[in-house]
Short mmCIF file of C-alpha atoms in Angstrom, two decimals:
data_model
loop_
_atom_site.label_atom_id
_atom_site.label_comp_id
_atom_site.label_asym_id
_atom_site.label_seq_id
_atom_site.Cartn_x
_atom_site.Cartn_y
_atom_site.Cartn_z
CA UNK Y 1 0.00 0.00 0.00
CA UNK Y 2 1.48 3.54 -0.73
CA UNK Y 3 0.11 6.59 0.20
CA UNK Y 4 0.21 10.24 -0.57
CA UNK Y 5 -0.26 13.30 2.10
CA UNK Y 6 -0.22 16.73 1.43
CA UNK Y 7 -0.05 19.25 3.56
CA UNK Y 8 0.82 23.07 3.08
CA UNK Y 9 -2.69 24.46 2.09
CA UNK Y 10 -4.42 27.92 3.12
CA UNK Y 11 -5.96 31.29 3.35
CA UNK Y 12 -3.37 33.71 1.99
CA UNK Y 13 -3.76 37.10 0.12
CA UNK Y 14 -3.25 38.20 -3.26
CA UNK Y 15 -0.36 38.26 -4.34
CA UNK Y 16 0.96 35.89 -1.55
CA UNK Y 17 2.75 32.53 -1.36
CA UNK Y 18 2.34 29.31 -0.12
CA UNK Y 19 4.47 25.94 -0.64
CA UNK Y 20 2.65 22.66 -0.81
CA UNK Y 21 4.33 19.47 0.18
CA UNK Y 22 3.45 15.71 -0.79
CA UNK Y 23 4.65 12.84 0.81
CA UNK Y 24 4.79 9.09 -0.13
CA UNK Y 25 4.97 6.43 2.34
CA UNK Y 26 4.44 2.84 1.92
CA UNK Y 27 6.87 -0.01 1.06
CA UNK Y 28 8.81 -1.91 -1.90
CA UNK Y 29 7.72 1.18 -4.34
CA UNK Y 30 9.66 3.14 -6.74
CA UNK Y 31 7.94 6.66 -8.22
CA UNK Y 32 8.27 7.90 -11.33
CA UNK Y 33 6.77 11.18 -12.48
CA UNK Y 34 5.23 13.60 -9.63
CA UNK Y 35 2.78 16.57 -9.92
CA UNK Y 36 0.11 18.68 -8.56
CA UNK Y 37 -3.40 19.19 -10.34
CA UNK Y 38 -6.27 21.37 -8.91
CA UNK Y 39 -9.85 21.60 -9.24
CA UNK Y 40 -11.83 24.37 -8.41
CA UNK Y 41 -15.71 24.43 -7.73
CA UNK Y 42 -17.58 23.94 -10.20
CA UNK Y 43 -14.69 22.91 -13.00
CA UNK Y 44 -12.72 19.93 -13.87
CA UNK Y 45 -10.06 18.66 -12.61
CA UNK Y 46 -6.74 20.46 -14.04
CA UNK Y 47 -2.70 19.78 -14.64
CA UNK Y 48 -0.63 22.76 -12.92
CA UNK Y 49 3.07 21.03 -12.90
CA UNK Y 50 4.68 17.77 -13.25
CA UNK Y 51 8.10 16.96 -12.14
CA UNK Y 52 10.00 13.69 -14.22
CA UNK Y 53 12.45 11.39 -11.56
CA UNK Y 54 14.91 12.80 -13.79
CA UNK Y 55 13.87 16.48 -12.94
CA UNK Y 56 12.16 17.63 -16.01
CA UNK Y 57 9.19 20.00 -15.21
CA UNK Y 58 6.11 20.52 -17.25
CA UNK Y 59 3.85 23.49 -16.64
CA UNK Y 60 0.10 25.08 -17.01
CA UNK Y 61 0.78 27.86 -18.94
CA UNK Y 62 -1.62 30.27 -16.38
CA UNK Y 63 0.94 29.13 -13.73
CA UNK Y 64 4.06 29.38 -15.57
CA UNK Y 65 6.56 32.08 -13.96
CA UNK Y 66 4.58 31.73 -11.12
CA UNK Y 67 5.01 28.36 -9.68
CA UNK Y 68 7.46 26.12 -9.40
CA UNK Y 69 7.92 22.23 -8.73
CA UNK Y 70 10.47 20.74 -7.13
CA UNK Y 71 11.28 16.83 -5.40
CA UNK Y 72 13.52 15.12 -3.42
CA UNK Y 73 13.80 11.20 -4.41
CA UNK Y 74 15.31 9.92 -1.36
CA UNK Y 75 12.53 11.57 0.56
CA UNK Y 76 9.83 10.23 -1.69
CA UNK Y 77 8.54 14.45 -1.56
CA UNK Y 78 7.45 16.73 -4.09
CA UNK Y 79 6.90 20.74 -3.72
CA UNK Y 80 4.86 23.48 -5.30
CA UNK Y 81 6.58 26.80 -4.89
CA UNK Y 82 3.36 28.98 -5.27
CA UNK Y 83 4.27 33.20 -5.75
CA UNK Y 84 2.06 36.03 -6.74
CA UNK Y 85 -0.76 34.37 -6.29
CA UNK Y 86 -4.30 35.21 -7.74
CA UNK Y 87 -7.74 34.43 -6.66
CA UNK Y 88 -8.21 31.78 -9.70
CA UNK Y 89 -5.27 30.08 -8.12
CA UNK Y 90 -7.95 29.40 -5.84
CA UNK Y 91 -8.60 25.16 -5.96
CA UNK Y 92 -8.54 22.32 -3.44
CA UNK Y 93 -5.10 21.16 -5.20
CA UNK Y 94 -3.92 17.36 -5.12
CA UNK Y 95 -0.83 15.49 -5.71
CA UNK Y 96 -0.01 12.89 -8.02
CA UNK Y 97 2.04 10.23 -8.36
CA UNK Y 98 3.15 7.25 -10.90
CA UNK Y 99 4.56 4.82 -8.86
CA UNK Y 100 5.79 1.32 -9.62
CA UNK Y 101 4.74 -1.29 -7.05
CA UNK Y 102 4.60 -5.32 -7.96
CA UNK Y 103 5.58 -5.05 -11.12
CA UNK Y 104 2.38 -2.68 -11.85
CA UNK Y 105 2.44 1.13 -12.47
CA UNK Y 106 -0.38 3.15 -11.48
CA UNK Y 107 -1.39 6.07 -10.67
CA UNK Y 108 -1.71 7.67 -6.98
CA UNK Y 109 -3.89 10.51 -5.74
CA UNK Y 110 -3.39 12.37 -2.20
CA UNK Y 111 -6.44 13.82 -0.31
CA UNK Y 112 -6.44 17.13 -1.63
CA UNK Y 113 -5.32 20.07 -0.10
CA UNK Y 114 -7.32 23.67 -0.10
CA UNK Y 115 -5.65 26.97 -1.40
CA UNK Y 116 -7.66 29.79 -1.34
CA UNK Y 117 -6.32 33.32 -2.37
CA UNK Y 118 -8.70 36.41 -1.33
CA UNK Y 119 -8.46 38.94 0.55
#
């Protein structure tokens, strides 16, 4: 079993930051890409950043400049660096994860985390 927790959501201002964090635990598993997607009310569910093992990063273009993803394989973690932030950023925003686990990749999901920009 592997899971994913997040932690690092908020209230913060425009204009503001706030770093998400997401954590795998488990056993016998090896990841391979990471990223964050976000979904805000109403709207479907939406890519923001994805982060290779190698370290190649893949951005939304409305977050590009803004955001940044970042991970640590020994610590099984990935990051979201989120600056100037704007009240669209605002999403319940989830981490995910391909990870490779008895000889089977799939795809893992973390709770969700809320970010809400407003002032």
């Amino acid at each position: 079993q592997v899971q994913l927790v997040e932690s690092g959501g908020g209230l913060v201002q425009p204009g503001g930051s706030l770093r998400l964090s997401c954590a795998a635990s488990g056993s016998d598993f090896s990841i391979y890409t990471m990223g964050w997607y976000r979904q805000a009310p109403g709207k479907q569910r939406e890519l923001v950043a994805t982060i290779t093992r190698g370290g190649s990063r893949n951005y939304a273009a409305s977050v590009k400049g803004r955001f940044t993803i970042s991970r640590d394989n020994a610590k099984n973690t990935v990051w979201l660096q989120m600056n100037s932030l704007k009240p669209e950023d605002t999403a319940v925003y989830y981490c995910n994860a391909d990870i490779l686990r008895l000889s089977l990749v799939s795809g893992y999901w973390g709770q969700g985390t809320q970010v809400t920009v407003s002032s």
